[in-house]
Coordinates of N, CA and C and ligand atoms in Angstrom, one line a residue:
X1 N -1.9 -2.2 18.7 CA -2.5 -1.4 17.6 C -3.9 -2.0 17.3
X2 N -4.8 -1.1 17.1 CA -6.2 -1.5 16.8 C -6.3 -1.7 15.3
X3 N -6.6 -2.9 14.9 CA -6.9 -3.2 13.5 C -8.4 -3.4 13.4
X4 N -8.9 -2.7 12.4 CA -10.3 -2.8 12.2 C -10.7 -2.6 10.8
X5 N -11.6 -3.4 10.3 CA -12.1 -3.2 9.0 C -13.5 -2.6 8.9
X6 N -13.9 -2.0 10.0 CA -15.2 -1.4 10.1 C -15.4 -0.3 9.0
X7 N -14.4 0.6 8.9 CA -14.5 1.7 7.9 C -14.5 1.1 6.5
X8 N -13.6 0.1 6.3 CA -13.6 -0.6 4.9 C -15.0 -1.1 4.6
X9 N -15.6 -1.8 5.6 CA -16.9 -2.4 5.4 C -18.0 -1.3 5.1
X10 N -17.9 -0.2 6.0 CA -19.0 0.8 5.9 C -19.0 1.5 4.5
X11 N -17.8 1.6 3.9 CA -17.7 2.4 2.7 C -18.2 1.6 1.4
X12 N -18.3 0.3 1.6 CA -18.6 -0.5 0.4 C -19.9 -1.3 0.4
X13 N -20.4 -1.6 -0.7 CA -21.6 -2.5 -0.9 C -21.0 -3.7 -1.6
X14 N -20.9 -4.8 -0.8 CA -20.3 -6.0 -1.3 C -21.2 -6.8 -2.3
X15 N -22.4 -6.4 -2.4 CA -23.2 -6.9 -3.5 C -22.9 -6.3 -4.8
X16 N -22.2 -5.2 -4.8 CA -21.9 -4.4 -6.0 C -20.4 -4.4 -6.4
X17 N -19.6 -4.4 -5.4 CA -18.1 -4.3 -5.7 C -17.5 -5.7 -5.7
X18 N -16.5 -6.0 -6.6 CA -15.8 -7.2 -6.6 C -14.7 -7.2 -5.6
X19 N -14.5 -6.2 -4.8 CA -13.4 -6.1 -3.8 C -13.6 -7.2 -2.7
X20 N -12.5 -7.6 -2.1 CA -12.6 -8.7 -1.1 C -13.4 -8.3 0.1
X21 N -14.0 -9.3 0.7 CA -14.9 -9.1 1.9 C -14.0 -8.7 3.1
X22 N -14.5 -8.0 4.1 CA -13.7 -7.6 5.2 C -13.5 -8.6 6.3
X23 N -12.4 -9.4 6.0 CA -12.0 -10.5 7.0 C -10.7 -10.2 7.5
X24 N -10.5 -10.3 8.9 CA -9.2 -10.1 9.5 C -8.5 -11.4 9.6
X25 N -7.3 -11.5 9.2 CA -6.6 -12.8 9.3 C -5.4 -12.6 10.2
X26 N -5.1 -13.6 11.0 CA -3.9 -13.4 12.0 C -2.8 -14.4 11.6
X27 N -1.7 -14.2 12.3 CA -0.6 -15.2 12.3 C -0.1 -15.7 10.9
X28 N 0.1 -14.7 10.0 CA 0.8 -15.1 8.8 C 2.3 -15.0 9.1
X29 N 3.0 -15.9 8.4 CA 4.4 -16.0 8.7 C 5.2 -14.9 8.0
X30 N 5.0 -14.7 6.7 CA 5.7 -13.7 6.0 C 4.8 -12.4 5.9
X31 N 5.4 -11.3 6.1 CA 4.6 -10.1 6.1 C 4.7 -9.5 4.7
X32 N 3.5 -9.2 4.1 CA 3.4 -8.8 2.7 C 3.2 -7.3 2.6
X33 N 3.6 -6.8 1.5 CA 3.3 -5.4 1.1 C 2.7 -5.5 -0.3
X34 N 1.9 -4.5 -0.7 CA 1.4 -4.4 -2.0 C 1.3 -2.9 -2.4
X35 N 1.5 -2.6 -3.6 CA 1.2 -1.3 -4.1 C 0.3 -1.4 -5.3
X36 N -0.9 -0.8 -5.2 CA -1.9 -0.9 -6.2 C -2.1 0.4 -6.9
X37 N -2.0 0.3 -8.3 CA -2.2 1.5 -9.1 C -3.7 1.6 -9.2
X38 N -4.3 2.8 -8.9 CA -5.7 2.9 -8.8 C -6.1 4.2 -9.5
X39 N -6.8 3.9 -10.7 CA -7.4 5.1 -11.4 C -8.8 5.3 -10.9
X40 N -8.9 6.1 -9.9 CA -10.2 6.5 -9.4 C -10.5 7.9 -10.0
X41 N -11.1 8.8 -9.2 CA -11.3 10.2 -9.6 C -10.0 10.8 -9.9
X42 N -8.9 10.4 -9.2 CA -7.6 10.8 -9.4 C -6.7 9.5 -9.4
X43 N -5.7 9.5 -10.3 CA -4.7 8.4 -10.3 C -3.9 8.5 -9.0
X44 N -3.8 7.4 -8.3 CA -2.9 7.3 -7.2 C -2.4 5.9 -7.0
X45 N -1.4 5.7 -6.1 CA -0.9 4.4 -5.8 C -1.2 4.1 -4.3
X46 N -1.9 3.0 -4.1 CA -2.2 2.6 -2.7 C -1.1 1.7 -2.2
X47 N -0.4 2.2 -1.2 CA 0.7 1.5 -0.6 C 0.2 0.8 0.7
X48 N 0.3 -0.5 0.7 CA -0.2 -1.3 1.9 C 0.8 -2.2 2.5
X49 N 0.9 -2.2 3.8 CA 1.8 -3.0 4.6 C 1.0 -3.9 5.6
X50 N 1.3 -5.2 5.6 CA 0.6 -6.0 6.5 C 1.0 -5.7 8.0
X51 N 0.0 -5.5 8.8 CA 0.2 -5.2 10.2 C -1.0 -5.6 11.0
X52 N -0.8 -6.5 12.0 CA -1.9 -6.9 12.8 C -3.1 -7.5 12.1
X53 N -2.8 -8.3 11.1 CA -3.8 -9.1 10.4 C -4.6 -8.3 9.4
X54 N -4.2 -7.1 9.1 CA -4.8 -6.3 8.0 C -3.7 -5.6 7.2
X55 N -4.1 -4.9 6.2 CA -3.2 -4.1 5.4 C -3.4 -2.7 5.8
X56 N -2.4 -2.1 6.5 CA -2.4 -0.7 6.8 C -2.2 0.0 5.4
X57 N -2.9 1.1 5.1 CA -3.0 1.6 3.8 C -2.7 3.1 3.7
X58 N -1.9 3.5 2.7 CA -1.7 4.9 2.4 C -1.9 5.2 1.0
X59 N -2.6 6.2 0.6 CA -2.7 6.6 -0.8 C -1.6 7.6 -1.1
X60 N -0.8 7.2 -2.1 CA 0.4 8.0 -2.5 C 0.1 8.6 -3.9
X61 N -0.3 9.9 -4.0 CA -0.7 10.4 -5.3 C 0.4 10.2 -6.4
X62 N 1.6 10.4 -6.1 CA 2.7 10.3 -7.2 C 3.4 8.9 -7.2
X63 N 3.0 8.1 -6.3 CA 3.7 6.8 -6.3 C 5.1 6.9 -5.7
X64 N 5.8 5.7 -5.4 CA 7.1 5.7 -4.8 C 8.2 6.3 -5.7
X65 N 9.2 6.9 -5.1 CA 10.3 7.4 -5.8 C 11.6 6.6 -5.3
X66 N 12.5 6.4 -6.2 CA 13.8 5.7 -5.8 C 14.8 6.7 -5.3
X67 N 14.5 8.0 -5.4 CA 15.4 9.0 -5.0 C 15.3 9.4 -3.6
X68 N 16.3 9.2 -2.7 CA 16.2 9.5 -1.3 C 15.9 11.0 -1.0
X69 N 16.2 11.8 -2.0 CA 15.9 13.3 -1.8 C 14.5 13.7 -2.0
X70 N 13.7 12.7 -2.5 CA 12.3 13.0 -2.8 C 11.4 12.4 -1.8
X71 N 10.5 13.3 -1.2 CA 9.5 12.8 -0.2 C 8.1 12.8 -0.8
X72 N 7.5 11.6 -0.8 CA 6.2 11.5 -1.5 C 5.1 11.5 -0.4
X73 N 4.1 12.4 -0.6 CA 3.0 12.5 0.3 C 2.2 11.1 0.3
X74 N 1.9 10.6 1.5 CA 1.2 9.4 1.7 C 0.1 9.6 2.7
X75 N -1.2 9.6 2.2 CA -2.3 9.9 3.1 C -2.9 8.6 3.6
X76 N -2.9 8.4 5.0 CA -3.4 7.2 5.6 C -4.8 7.0 5.3
X77 N -5.2 5.9 4.8 CA -6.6 5.5 4.5 C -7.1 4.4 5.4
X78 N -8.2 3.9 5.2 CA -8.8 2.8 6.0 C -8.0 1.5 5.8
X79 N -7.9 0.7 6.9 CA -7.3 -0.7 6.8 C -8.1 -1.5 5.8
X80 N -7.3 -2.3 5.1 CA -7.9 -3.2 4.1 C -7.6 -4.7 4.5
X81 N -8.5 -5.6 4.1 CA -8.2 -7.0 4.4 C -7.0 -7.6 3.7
X82 N -6.3 -8.6 4.2 CA -5.1 -9.1 3.5 C -5.4 -9.6 2.1
X83 N -6.7 -10.1 1.9 CA -7.1 -10.6 0.6 C -7.0 -9.5 -0.4
X84 N -7.0 -8.3 0.0 CA -6.9 -7.2 -1.0 C -5.6 -7.2 -1.8
X85 N -4.6 -7.8 -1.2 CA -3.2 -7.8 -1.8 C -3.2 -8.3 -3.2
X86 N -4.2 -9.2 -3.6 CA -4.2 -9.8 -5.0 C -5.3 -9.2 -5.8
X87 N -6.0 -8.2 -5.3 CA -7.1 -7.7 -6.0 C -6.7 -6.8 -7.2
X88 N -7.3 -7.2 -8.3 CA -7.2 -6.3 -9.5 C -8.6 -6.3 -10.1
X89 N -9.0 -5.2 -10.7 CA -10.3 -5.2 -11.3 C -10.9 -3.9 -11.4
X90 N -12.2 -3.9 -11.7 CA -12.9 -2.6 -11.9 C -13.9 -2.5 -10.8
X91 N -13.7 -1.4 -10.0 CA -14.7 -1.1 -8.9 C -15.8 -0.3 -9.5
X92 N -17.0 -0.8 -9.4 CA -18.1 0.0 -10.0 C -18.5 1.2 -9.3
X93 N -19.4 2.0 -9.9 CA -19.8 3.2 -9.3 C -20.0 3.1 -7.8
X94 N -19.6 4.1 -7.1 CA -19.6 4.0 -5.6 C -18.2 4.4 -5.1
X95 N -17.9 4.0 -3.9 CA -16.6 4.3 -3.2 C -15.5 3.7 -4.0
X96 N -14.5 4.6 -4.4 CA -13.3 4.1 -5.0 C -13.5 3.7 -6.5
X97 N -14.6 4.0 -7.1 CA -14.9 3.6 -8.4 C -13.7 3.8 -9.4
X98 N -13.4 2.8 -10.2 CA -12.2 2.9 -11.1 C -11.5 1.6 -11.2
X99 N -10.3 1.7 -11.8 CA -9.6 0.4 -12.1 C -8.4 0.3 -11.2
X100 N -8.1 -1.0 -10.9 CA -7.0 -1.3 -9.9 C -6.1 -2.4 -10.5
X101 N -4.8 -2.2 -10.5 CA -3.9 -3.3 -10.8 C -2.9 -3.4 -9.7
X102 N -2.3 -4.6 -9.6 CA -1.2 -4.8 -8.6 C 0.1 -4.3 -9.2
X103 N 0.5 -3.1 -8.9 CA 1.7 -2.6 -9.5 C 3.0 -3.2 -8.9
X104 N 3.0 -3.6 -7.7 CA 4.1 -4.3 -7.1 C 3.6 -5.1 -5.8
X105 N 4.3 -6.2 -5.5 CA 4.0 -6.9 -4.3 C 5.2 -7.8 -3.9
X106 N 5.2 -8.2 -2.7 CA 6.3 -9.0 -2.2 C 6.2 -9.0 -0.7
X107 N 7.3 -9.3 0.0 CA 7.4 -9.3 1.4 C 8.2 -8.2 1.9
X108 N 8.1 -7.9 3.2 CA 9.0 -6.8 3.8 C 9.5 -7.3 5.1
X109 N 10.6 -6.7 5.5 CA 11.1 -6.9 6.9 C 11.0 -5.5 7.6
X110 N 10.6 -5.6 8.9 CA 10.6 -4.4 9.7 C 12.0 -4.0 10.1
X111 N 12.4 -2.8 9.9 CA 13.7 -2.4 10.4 C 13.6 -1.1 11.3
X112 N 12.4 -0.9 11.8 CA 12.2 0.2 12.7 C 13.0 0.1 14.0
X113 N 13.5 1.3 14.4 CA 14.2 1.3 15.7 C 14.1 2.6 16.3
X114 N 14.5 2.6 17.6 CA 14.6 3.9 18.3 C 15.9 3.8 19.2
X115 N 16.7 4.8 19.0 CA 18.0 4.8 19.7 C 18.8 3.4 19.6
X116 N 18.7 2.8 18.4 CA 19.4 1.6 18.2 C 18.7 0.3 18.6
X117 N 17.5 0.5 19.3 CA 16.7 -0.6 19.8 C 15.6 -0.9 18.8
X118 N 15.4 -2.2 18.4 CA 14.3 -2.5 17.4 C 12.9 -2.2 18.0
X119 N 12.1 -1.7 17.1 CA 10.7 -1.5 17.5 C 9.8 -2.4 16.7
X120 N 8.7 -2.9 17.3 CA 7.7 -3.6 16.5 C 7.0 -2.7 15.5
X121 N 6.4 -3.3 14.6 CA 5.6 -2.5 13.6 C 4.5 -1.6 14.3
X122 N 3.9 -2.3 15.3 CA 2.8 -1.6 16.0 C 3.4 -0.4 16.8
X123 N 4.6 -0.5 17.4 CA 5.3 0.6 18.1 C 5.7 1.7 17.1
X124 N 6.2 1.2 16.0 CA 6.7 2.2 15.0 C 5.6 3.0 14.4
X125 N 4.4 2.3 14.2 CA 3.3 3.0 13.6 C 2.8 4.0 14.6
X126 N 2.7 3.6 15.9 CA 2.2 4.6 16.9 C 3.1 5.8 17.0
X127 N 4.4 5.5 16.9 CA 5.4 6.6 16.9 C 5.4 7.5 15.7
X128 N 4.8 6.9 14.6 CA 4.8 7.7 13.3 C 6.1 7.7 12.6
X129 N 6.9 6.6 12.8 CA 8.1 6.5 12.0 C 8.4 5.0 11.8
X130 N 8.1 4.6 10.6 CA 8.3 3.1 10.3 C 9.4 3.0 9.3
X131 N 10.3 2.1 9.5 CA 11.3 1.8 8.5 C 11.2 0.3 8.2
X132 N 11.4 0.0 6.9 CA 11.2 -1.4 6.4 C 12.0 -1.6 5.2
X133 N 12.3 -2.9 4.9 CA 13.1 -3.3 3.7 C 12.1 -4.1 2.8
X134 N 11.9 -3.6 1.6 CA 11.0 -4.3 0.7 C 11.7 -5.3 -0.2
X135 N 11.0 -6.5 -0.4 CA 11.5 -7.5 -1.3 C 10.4 -7.7 -2.3
X136 N 10.2 -6.7 -3.2 CA 9.2 -6.7 -4.2 C 9.8 -7.1 -5.5
X137 N 8.9 -7.1 -6.6 CA 9.4 -7.4 -7.9 C 10.0 -6.2 -8.5
X138 N 9.4 -5.0 -8.2 CA 10.0 -3.7 -8.7 C 10.8 -3.0 -7.6
X139 N 10.2 -2.9 -6.4 CA 10.8 -2.1 -5.4 C 11.6 -3.0 -4.4
X140 N 12.8 -2.6 -4.2 CA 13.7 -3.3 -3.3 C 14.4 -2.4 -2.3
X141 N 14.8 -2.9 -1.2 CA 15.6 -2.1 -0.3 C 14.8 -1.3 0.7
X142 N 15.5 -0.4 1.4 CA 14.9 0.3 2.6 C 14.0 1.5 2.2
X143 N 12.9 1.6 2.9 CA 12.0 2.8 2.8 C 11.6 3.2 4.2
X144 N 11.1 4.4 4.3 CA 10.5 4.9 5.5 C 9.2 5.6 5.3
X145 N 8.3 5.4 6.2 CA 7.1 6.2 6.3 C 7.1 7.0 7.5
X146 N 7.0 8.3 7.4 CA 7.1 9.2 8.5 C 5.9 10.2 8.6
X147 N 5.3 10.1 9.7 CA 4.1 10.9 9.9 C 4.4 12.4 10.1
X148 N 3.6 13.3 9.5 CA 3.7 14.7 9.8 C 3.5 15.0 11.3
X149 N 4.3 15.9 11.8 CA 4.1 16.4 13.1 C 2.6 16.9 13.3
X150 N 1.9 16.4 14.3 CA 0.6 16.9 14.5 C -0.5 16.6 13.5
X151 N -0.3 15.6 12.7 CA -1.3 15.2 11.8 C -1.3 13.7 11.6
X152 N -2.5 13.1 11.9 CA -2.6 11.6 11.9 C -2.6 11.1 10.5
X153 N -3.2 11.8 9.6 CA -3.5 11.3 8.2 C -2.3 11.4 7.2
X154 N -1.5 12.5 7.4 CA -0.5 12.7 6.4 C 0.9 12.2 6.8
X155 N 1.4 11.4 5.9 CA 2.7 10.8 6.1 C 3.6 11.1 4.9
X156 N 4.9 10.8 5.0 CA 5.8 10.9 3.8 C 6.4 9.5 3.6
X157 N 6.4 9.2 2.3 CA 7.1 7.9 1.9 C 8.5 8.3 1.3
X158 N 9.5 7.7 1.9 CA 10.9 8.1 1.5 C 11.7 6.9 1.2
X159 N 12.5 6.9 0.1 CA 13.5 5.8 -0.1 C 14.7 6.1 0.7
X160 N 15.1 5.1 1.4 CA 16.4 5.2 2.2 C 17.6 5.0 1.3
X161 N 18.7 5.6 1.7 CA 19.9 5.5 0.8 C 20.5 4.1 1.0
X162 N 20.4 3.4 -0.1 CA 21.1 2.1 -0.1 C 21.4 1.7 -1.6
X163 N 21.9 0.5 -1.9 CA 22.3 0.2 -3.2 C 21.1 0.2 -4.2
X164 N 19.9 0.2 -3.8 CA 18.7 0.3 -4.7 C 18.2 1.7 -4.9
X165 N 18.8 2.7 -4.2 CA 18.4 4.1 -4.4 C 18.9 4.5 -5.8
X166 N 18.1 5.3 -6.5 CA 18.5 5.8 -7.8 C 17.7 7.0 -8.2
X167 N 18.5 8.1 -8.3 CA 17.9 9.4 -8.5 C 17.4 9.6 -10.0
X168 N 17.8 8.7 -10.8 CA 17.6 8.8 -12.3 C 16.6 7.8 -12.8
X169 N 16.1 6.9 -12.0 CA 15.2 5.9 -12.5 C 13.8 6.1 -11.9
X170 N 12.8 6.2 -12.8 CA 11.4 6.4 -12.4 C 10.6 5.2 -12.7
X171 N 10.4 4.3 -11.8 CA 9.7 3.0 -12.0 C 8.2 3.2 -12.3
X172 N 7.7 4.3 -11.7 CA 6.2 4.5 -11.9 C 5.9 4.8 -13.3
X173 N 6.7 5.5 -14.0 CA 6.4 5.8 -15.4 C 7.0 4.8 -16.4
X174 N 8.0 4.0 -16.0 CA 8.7 3.1 -17.0 C 8.2 1.6 -16.8
X175 N 7.7 1.3 -15.6 CA 7.3 -0.1 -15.4 C 5.8 -0.1 -15.0
X176 N 5.0 0.0 -16.0 CA 3.6 0.2 -15.7 C 2.7 -1.0 -15.6
X177 N 3.3 -2.2 -15.9 CA 2.5 -3.4 -15.9 C 2.2 -4.0 -14.5
X178 N 1.1 -4.7 -14.4 CA 0.8 -5.4 -13.2 C 1.8 -6.5 -13.0
X179 N 2.3 -6.8 -11.8 CA 3.2 -7.9 -11.6 C 2.4 -9.2 -11.5
X180 N 1.1 -9.2 -11.4 CA 0.3 -10.4 -11.4 C -0.2 -10.8 -12.8
X181 N -0.8 -9.9 -13.5 CA -1.4 -10.2 -14.8 C -0.6 -9.7 -16.0
X182 N 0.4 -8.9 -15.8 CA 1.1 -8.2 -16.8 C 0.3 -7.2 -17.6
X183 N -0.9 -6.9 -17.1 CA -1.8 -5.9 -17.8 C -1.4 -4.5 -17.3
X184 N -1.6 -3.6 -18.2 CA -1.5 -2.2 -17.7 C -2.9 -1.8 -17.3
X185 N -3.0 -0.7 -16.6 CA -4.3 -0.3 -16.1 C -5.3 0.0 -17.2
X186 N -4.8 0.4 -18.4 CA -5.7 0.7 -19.5 C -6.1 -0.6 -20.2
X187 N -5.3 -1.6 -20.0 CA -5.7 -2.9 -20.7 C -6.6 -3.8 -19.9
X188 N -7.0 -3.3 -18.8 CA -7.8 -4.1 -17.9 C -9.3 -3.9 -18.1
X189 N -10.0 -4.9 -18.6 CA -11.4 -4.6 -18.9 C -12.2 -5.8 -18.5
X190 N -11.7 -6.7 -17.6 CA -12.4 -7.8 -17.2 C -13.7 -7.4 -16.4
X191 N -14.7 -8.1 -16.5 CA -15.9 -7.9 -15.7 C -15.9 -8.9 -14.5
X192 N -16.2 -8.4 -13.3 CA -16.2 -9.3 -12.2 C -17.6 -9.7 -11.8
X193 N -17.7 -11.0 -11.3 CA -19.0 -11.4 -10.7 C -18.6 -12.2 -9.5
X194 N -19.2 -11.8 -8.3 CA -18.9 -12.6 -7.1 C -19.6 -13.9 -7.1
Ligands
MN1 MN1 -7.2 3.9 -3.8

């Protein structure tokens, strides 16, 4: 899998934004995931999975659902540096302008397979069908990301049916605080200086 932060770098002016610099890191032991609530021109949830030294990233307009019957659109966006996983703050005018909080984070295990044989994350990404188990503060258990047929950018985020599946619980609207700062997106008004 080609990991690149070229697009991440091209879109941002690091003299102006407090977002992390575009650095690729390798060989981390535990693989992390993060979901960032991002009030930009539209509210969305950025779902990021560590793969190949960067965070593979999808923008999920409605956020994750715990109901296996619900498929949430997840648009693939540019790779982000691993340092982005702890980023909260205000992105000034320019690309992605708006407020970001860390809605959930933790580690994940790859559970991707084909015909009962395990697939690496890189293989699963290429195939367009990734399965993983989240160990987050809010989200737990199995999820899948499945790419639309014939479309590189559009994927679906789906909760897999397990003991953490719940058709009646909506964490996006009931658990709105950052798992890092306990702030809500509306309560975040820190000013950043690099
Ligand atoms: Mn975003």
